[in-house]
PDB file as gemmi writes it, atoms N, CA and C in Angstrom:
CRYST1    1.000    1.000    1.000  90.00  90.00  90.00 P 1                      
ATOM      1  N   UNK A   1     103.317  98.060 104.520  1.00  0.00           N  
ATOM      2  CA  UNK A   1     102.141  98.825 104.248  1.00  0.00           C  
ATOM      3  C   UNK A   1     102.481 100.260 103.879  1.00  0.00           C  
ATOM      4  N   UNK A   2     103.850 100.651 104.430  1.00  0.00           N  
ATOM      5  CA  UNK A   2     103.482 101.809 103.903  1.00  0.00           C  
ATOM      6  C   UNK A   2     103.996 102.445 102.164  1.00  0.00           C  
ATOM      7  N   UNK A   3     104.226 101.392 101.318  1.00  0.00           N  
ATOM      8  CA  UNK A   3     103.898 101.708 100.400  1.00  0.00           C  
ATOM      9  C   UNK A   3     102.421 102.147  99.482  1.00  0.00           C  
ATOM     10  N   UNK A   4     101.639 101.829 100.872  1.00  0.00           N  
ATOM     11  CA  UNK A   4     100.167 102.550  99.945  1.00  0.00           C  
ATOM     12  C   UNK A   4      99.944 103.738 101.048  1.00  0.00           C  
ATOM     13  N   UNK A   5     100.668 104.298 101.507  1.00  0.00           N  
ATOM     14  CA  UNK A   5     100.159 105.534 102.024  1.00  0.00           C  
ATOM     15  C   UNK A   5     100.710 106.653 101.344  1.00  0.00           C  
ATOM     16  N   UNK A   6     100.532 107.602 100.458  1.00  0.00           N  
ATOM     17  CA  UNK A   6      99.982 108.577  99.417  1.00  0.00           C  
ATOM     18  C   UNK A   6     101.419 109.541  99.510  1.00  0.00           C  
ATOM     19  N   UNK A   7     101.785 109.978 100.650  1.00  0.00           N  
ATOM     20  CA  UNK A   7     103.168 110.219 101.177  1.00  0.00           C  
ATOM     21  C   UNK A   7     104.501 109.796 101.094  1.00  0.00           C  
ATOM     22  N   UNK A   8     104.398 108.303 101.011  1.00  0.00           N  
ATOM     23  CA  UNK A   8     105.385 107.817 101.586  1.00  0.00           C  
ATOM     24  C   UNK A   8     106.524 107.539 100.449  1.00  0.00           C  
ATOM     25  N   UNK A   9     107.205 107.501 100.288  1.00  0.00           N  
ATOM     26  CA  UNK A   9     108.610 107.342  99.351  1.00  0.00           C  
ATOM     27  C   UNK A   9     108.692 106.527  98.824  1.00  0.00           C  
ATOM     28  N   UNK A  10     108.002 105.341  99.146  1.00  0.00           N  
ATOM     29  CA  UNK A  10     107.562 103.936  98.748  1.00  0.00           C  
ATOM     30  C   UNK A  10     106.659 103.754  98.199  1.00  0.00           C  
ATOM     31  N   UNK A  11     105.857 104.607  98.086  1.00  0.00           N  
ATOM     32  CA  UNK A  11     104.409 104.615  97.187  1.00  0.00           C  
ATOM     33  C   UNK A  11     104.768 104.599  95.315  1.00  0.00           C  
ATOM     34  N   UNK A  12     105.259 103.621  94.990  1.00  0.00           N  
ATOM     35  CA  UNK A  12     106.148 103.538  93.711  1.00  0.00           C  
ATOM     36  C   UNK A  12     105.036 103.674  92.572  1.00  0.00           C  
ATOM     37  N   UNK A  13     103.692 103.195  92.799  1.00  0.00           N  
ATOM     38  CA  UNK A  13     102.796 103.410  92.083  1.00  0.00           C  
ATOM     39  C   UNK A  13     101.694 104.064  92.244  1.00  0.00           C  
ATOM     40  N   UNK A  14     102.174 105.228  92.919  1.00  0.00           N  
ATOM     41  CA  UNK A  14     101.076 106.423  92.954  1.00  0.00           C  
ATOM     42  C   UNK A  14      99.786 106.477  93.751  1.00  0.00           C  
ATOM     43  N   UNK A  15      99.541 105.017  94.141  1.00  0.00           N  
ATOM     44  CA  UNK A  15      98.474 105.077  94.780  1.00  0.00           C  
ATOM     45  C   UNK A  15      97.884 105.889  95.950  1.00  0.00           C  
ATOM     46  N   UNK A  16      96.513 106.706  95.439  1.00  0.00           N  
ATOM     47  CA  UNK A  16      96.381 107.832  96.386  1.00  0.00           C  
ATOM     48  C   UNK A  16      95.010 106.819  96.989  1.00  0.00           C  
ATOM     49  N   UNK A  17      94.439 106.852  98.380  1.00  0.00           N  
ATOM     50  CA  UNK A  17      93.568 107.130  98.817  1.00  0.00           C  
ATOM     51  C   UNK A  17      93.097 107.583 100.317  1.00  0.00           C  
ATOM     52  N   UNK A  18      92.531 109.030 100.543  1.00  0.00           N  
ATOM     53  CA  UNK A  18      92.370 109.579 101.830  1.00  0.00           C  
ATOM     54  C   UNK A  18      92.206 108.824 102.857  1.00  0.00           C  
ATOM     55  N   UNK A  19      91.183 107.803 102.745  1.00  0.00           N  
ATOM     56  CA  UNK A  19      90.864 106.837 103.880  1.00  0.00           C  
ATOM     57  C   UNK A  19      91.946 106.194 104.182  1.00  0.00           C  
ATOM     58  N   UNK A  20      92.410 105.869 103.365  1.00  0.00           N  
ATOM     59  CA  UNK A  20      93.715 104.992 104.246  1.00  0.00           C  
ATOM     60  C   UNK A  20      94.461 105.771 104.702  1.00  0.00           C  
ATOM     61  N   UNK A  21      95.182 107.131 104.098  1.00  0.00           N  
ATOM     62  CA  UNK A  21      96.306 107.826 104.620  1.00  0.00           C  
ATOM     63  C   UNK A  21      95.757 108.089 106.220  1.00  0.00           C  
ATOM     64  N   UNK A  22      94.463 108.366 106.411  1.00  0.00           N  
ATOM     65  CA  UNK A  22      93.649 108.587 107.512  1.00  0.00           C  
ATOM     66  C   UNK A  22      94.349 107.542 108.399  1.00  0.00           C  
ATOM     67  N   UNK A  23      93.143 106.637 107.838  1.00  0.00           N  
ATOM     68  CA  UNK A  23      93.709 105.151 108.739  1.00  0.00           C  
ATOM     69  C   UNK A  23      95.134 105.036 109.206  1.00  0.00           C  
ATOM     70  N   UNK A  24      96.120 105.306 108.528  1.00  0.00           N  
ATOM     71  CA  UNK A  24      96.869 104.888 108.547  1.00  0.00           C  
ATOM     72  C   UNK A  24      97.958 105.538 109.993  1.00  0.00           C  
ATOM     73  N   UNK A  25      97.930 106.818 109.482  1.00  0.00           N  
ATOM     74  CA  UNK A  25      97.867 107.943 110.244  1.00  0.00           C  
ATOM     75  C   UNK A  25      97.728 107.727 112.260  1.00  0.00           C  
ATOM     76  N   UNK A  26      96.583 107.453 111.848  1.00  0.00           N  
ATOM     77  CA  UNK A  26      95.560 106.932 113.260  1.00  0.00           C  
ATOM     78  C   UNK A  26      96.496 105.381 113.977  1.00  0.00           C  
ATOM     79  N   UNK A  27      96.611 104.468 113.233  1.00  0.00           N  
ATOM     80  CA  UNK A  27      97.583 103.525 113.205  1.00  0.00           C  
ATOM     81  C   UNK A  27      98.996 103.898 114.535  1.00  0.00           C  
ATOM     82  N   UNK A  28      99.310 104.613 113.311  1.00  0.00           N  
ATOM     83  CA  UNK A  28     100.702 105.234 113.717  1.00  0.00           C  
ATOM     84  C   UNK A  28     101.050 106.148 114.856  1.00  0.00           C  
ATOM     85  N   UNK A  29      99.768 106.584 115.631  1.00  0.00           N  
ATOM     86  CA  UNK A  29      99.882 107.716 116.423  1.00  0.00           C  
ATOM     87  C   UNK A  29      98.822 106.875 117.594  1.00  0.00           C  
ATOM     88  N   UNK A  30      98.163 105.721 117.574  1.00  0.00           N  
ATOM     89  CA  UNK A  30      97.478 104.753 118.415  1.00  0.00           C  
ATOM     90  C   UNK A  30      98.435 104.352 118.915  1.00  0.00           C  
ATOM     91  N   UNK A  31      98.441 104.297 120.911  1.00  0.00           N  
ATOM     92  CA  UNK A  31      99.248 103.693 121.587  1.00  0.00           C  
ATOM     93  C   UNK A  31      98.797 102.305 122.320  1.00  0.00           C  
ATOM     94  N   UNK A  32      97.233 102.648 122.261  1.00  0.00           N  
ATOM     95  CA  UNK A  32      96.709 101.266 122.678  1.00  0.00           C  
ATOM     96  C   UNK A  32      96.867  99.958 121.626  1.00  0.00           C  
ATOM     97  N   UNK A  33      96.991  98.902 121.928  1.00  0.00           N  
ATOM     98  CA  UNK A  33      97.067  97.949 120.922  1.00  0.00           C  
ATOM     99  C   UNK A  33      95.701  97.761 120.798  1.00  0.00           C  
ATOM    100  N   UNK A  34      94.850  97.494 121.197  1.00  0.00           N  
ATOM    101  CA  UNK A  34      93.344  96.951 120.918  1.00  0.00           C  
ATOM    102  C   UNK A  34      92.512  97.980 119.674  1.00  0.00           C  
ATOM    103  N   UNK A  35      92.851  99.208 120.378  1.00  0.00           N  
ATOM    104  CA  UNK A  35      92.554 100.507 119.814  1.00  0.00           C  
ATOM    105  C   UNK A  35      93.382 100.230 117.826  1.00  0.00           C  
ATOM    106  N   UNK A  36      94.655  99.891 118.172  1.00  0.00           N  
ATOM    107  CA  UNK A  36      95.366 100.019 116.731  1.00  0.00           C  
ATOM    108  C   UNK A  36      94.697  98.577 115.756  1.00  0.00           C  
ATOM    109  N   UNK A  37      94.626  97.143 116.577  1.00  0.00           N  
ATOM    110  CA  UNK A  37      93.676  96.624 115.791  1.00  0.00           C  
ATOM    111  C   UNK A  37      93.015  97.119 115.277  1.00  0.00           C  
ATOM    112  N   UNK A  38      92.064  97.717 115.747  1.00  0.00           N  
ATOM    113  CA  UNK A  38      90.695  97.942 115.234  1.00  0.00           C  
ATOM    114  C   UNK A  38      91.075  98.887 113.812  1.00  0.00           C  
ATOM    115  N   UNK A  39      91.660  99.558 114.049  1.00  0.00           N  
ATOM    116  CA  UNK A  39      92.200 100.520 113.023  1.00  0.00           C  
ATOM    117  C   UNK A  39      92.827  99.797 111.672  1.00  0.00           C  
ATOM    118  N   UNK A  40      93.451  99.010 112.281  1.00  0.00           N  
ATOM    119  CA  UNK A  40      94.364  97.924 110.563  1.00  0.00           C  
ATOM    120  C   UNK A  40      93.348  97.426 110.230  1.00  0.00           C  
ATOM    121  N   UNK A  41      92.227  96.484 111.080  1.00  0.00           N  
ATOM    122  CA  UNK A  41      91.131  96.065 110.430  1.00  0.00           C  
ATOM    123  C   UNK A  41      90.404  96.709 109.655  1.00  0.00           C  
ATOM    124  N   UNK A  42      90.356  97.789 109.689  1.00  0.00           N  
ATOM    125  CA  UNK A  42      89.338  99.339 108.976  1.00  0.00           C  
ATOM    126  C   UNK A  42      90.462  99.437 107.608  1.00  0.00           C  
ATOM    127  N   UNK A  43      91.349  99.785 108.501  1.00  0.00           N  
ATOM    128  CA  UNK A  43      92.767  99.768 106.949  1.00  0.00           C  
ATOM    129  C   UNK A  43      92.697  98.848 105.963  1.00  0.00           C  
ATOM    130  N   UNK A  44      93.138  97.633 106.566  1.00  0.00           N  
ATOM    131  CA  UNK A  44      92.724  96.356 105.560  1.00  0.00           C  
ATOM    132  C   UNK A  44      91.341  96.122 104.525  1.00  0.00           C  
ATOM    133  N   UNK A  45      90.366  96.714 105.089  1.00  0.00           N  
ATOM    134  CA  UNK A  45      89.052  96.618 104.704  1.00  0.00           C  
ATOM    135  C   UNK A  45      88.747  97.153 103.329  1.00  0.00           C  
ATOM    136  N   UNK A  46      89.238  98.092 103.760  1.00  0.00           N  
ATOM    137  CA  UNK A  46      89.266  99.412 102.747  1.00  0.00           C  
ATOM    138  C   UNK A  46      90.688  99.656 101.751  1.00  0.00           C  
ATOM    139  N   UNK A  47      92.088  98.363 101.826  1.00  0.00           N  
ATOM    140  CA  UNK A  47      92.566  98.473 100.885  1.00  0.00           C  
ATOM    141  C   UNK A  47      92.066  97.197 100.104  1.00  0.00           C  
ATOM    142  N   UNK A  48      91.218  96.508 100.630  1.00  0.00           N  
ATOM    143  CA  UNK A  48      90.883  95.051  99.912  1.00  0.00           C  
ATOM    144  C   UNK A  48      89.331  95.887  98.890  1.00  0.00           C  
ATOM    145  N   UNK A  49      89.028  96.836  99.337  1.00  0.00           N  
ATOM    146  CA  UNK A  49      87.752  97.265  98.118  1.00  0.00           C  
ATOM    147  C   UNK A  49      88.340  98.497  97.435  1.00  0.00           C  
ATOM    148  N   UNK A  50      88.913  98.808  97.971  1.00  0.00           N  
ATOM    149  CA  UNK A  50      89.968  99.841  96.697  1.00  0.00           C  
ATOM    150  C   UNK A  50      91.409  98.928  96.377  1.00  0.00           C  
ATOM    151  N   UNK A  51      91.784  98.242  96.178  1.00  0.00           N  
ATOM    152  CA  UNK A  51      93.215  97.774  96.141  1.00  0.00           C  
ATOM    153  C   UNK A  51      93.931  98.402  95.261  1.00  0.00           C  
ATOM    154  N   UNK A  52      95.363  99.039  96.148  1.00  0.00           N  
ATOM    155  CA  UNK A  52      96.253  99.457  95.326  1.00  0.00           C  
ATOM    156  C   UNK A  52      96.743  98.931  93.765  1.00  0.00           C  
ATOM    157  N   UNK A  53      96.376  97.296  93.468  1.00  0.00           N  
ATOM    158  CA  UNK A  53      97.478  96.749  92.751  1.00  0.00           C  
ATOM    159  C   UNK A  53      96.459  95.430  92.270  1.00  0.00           C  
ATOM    160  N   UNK A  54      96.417  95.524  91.025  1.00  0.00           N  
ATOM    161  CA  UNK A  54      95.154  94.311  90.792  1.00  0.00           C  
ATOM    162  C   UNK A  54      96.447  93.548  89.944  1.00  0.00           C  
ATOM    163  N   UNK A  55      96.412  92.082  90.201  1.00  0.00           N  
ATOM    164  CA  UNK A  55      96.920  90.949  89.432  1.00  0.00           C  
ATOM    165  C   UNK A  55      96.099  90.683  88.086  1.00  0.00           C  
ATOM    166  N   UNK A  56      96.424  91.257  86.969  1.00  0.00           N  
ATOM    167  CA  UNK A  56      96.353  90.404  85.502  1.00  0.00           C  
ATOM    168  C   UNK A  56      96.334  89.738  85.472  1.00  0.00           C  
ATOM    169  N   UNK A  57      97.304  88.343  86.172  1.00  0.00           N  
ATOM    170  CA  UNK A  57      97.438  87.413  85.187  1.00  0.00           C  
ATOM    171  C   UNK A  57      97.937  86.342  86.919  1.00  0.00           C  
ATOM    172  N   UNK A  58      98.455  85.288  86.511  1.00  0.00           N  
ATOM    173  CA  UNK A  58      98.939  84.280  87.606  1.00  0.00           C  
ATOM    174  C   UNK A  58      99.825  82.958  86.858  1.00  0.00           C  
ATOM    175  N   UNK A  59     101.045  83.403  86.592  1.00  0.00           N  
ATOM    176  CA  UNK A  59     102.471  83.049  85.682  1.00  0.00           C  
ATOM    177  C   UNK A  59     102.464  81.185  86.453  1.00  0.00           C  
ATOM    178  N   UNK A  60     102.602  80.614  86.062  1.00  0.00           N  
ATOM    179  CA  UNK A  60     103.600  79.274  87.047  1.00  0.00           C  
ATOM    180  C   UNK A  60     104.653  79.445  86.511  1.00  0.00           C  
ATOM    181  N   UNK A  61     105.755  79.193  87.491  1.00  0.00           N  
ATOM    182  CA  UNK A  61     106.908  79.591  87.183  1.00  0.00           C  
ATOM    183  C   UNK A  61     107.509  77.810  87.039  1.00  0.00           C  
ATOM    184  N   UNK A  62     108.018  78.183  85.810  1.00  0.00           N  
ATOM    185  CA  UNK A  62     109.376  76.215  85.996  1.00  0.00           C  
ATOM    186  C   UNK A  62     110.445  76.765  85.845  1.00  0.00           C  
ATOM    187  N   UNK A  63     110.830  75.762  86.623  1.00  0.00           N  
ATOM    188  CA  UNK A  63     112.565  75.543  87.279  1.00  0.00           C  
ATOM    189  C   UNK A  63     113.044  74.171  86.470  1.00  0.00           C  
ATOM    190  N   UNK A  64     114.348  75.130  86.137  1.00  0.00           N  
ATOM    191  CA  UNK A  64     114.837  73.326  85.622  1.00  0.00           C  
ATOM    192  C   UNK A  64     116.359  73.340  86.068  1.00  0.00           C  
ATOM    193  N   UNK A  65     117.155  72.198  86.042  1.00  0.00           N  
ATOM    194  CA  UNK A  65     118.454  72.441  87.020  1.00  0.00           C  
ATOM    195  C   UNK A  65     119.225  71.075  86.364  1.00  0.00           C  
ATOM    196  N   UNK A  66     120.489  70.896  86.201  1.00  0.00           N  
ATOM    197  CA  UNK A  66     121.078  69.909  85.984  1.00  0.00           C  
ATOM    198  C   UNK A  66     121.301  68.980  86.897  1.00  0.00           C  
ATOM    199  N   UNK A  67     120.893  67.415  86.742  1.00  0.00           N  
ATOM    200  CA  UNK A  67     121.046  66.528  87.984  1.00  0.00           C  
ATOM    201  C   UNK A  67     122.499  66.809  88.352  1.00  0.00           C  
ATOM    202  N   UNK A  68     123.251  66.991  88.234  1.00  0.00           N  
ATOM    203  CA  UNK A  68     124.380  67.302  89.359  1.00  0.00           C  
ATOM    204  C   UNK A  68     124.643  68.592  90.507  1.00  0.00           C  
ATOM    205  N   UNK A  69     123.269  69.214  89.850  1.00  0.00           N  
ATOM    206  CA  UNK A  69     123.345  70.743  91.448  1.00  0.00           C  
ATOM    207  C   UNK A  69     122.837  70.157  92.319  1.00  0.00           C  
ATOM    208  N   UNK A  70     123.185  69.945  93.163  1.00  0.00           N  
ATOM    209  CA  UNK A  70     122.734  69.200  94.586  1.00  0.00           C  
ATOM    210  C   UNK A  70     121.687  70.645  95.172  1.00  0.00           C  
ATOM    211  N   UNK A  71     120.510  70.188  96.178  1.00  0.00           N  
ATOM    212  CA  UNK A  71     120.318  71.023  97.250  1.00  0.00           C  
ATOM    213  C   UNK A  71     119.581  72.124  97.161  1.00  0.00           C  
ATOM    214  N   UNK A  72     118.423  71.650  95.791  1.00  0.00           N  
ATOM    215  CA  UNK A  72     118.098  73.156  95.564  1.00  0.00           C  
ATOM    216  C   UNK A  72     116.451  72.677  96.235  1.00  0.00           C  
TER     217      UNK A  72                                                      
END                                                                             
């Protein structure tokens, strides 16, 4: 995840948005676990209606192999 937080070194495609860095933030500094659920759920929520990264397209990929490679 933390390639979508706005900061992070991993953010390879720029994606900025406050609410999450928030969220995220909150995440990271939550010691209760119940408490940090609630928080990824809010996180999640809100990268599924802003999403960093929309799919174009959906490839099938073929494989082809000579009958003598065993094991693939």
């Amino acid at each position: 995840m933390e390639e979508f937080i706005s900061t992070s070194k991993r953010n390879y495609d720029g994606y900025y948005n406050q609410k999450v860095d928030e969220l995220a933030k909150q995440a990271l500094e939550t010691l209760d676990i119940e408490k940090r659920k609630e928080i990824y759920k809010k996180l999640y929520q809100e990268l599924s209606e802003a999403p960093p990264i929309i799919f174009l397209n959906n490839s099938k990929m073929v494989s082809t192999h000579h009958a003598r490679i065993q094991g693939l």
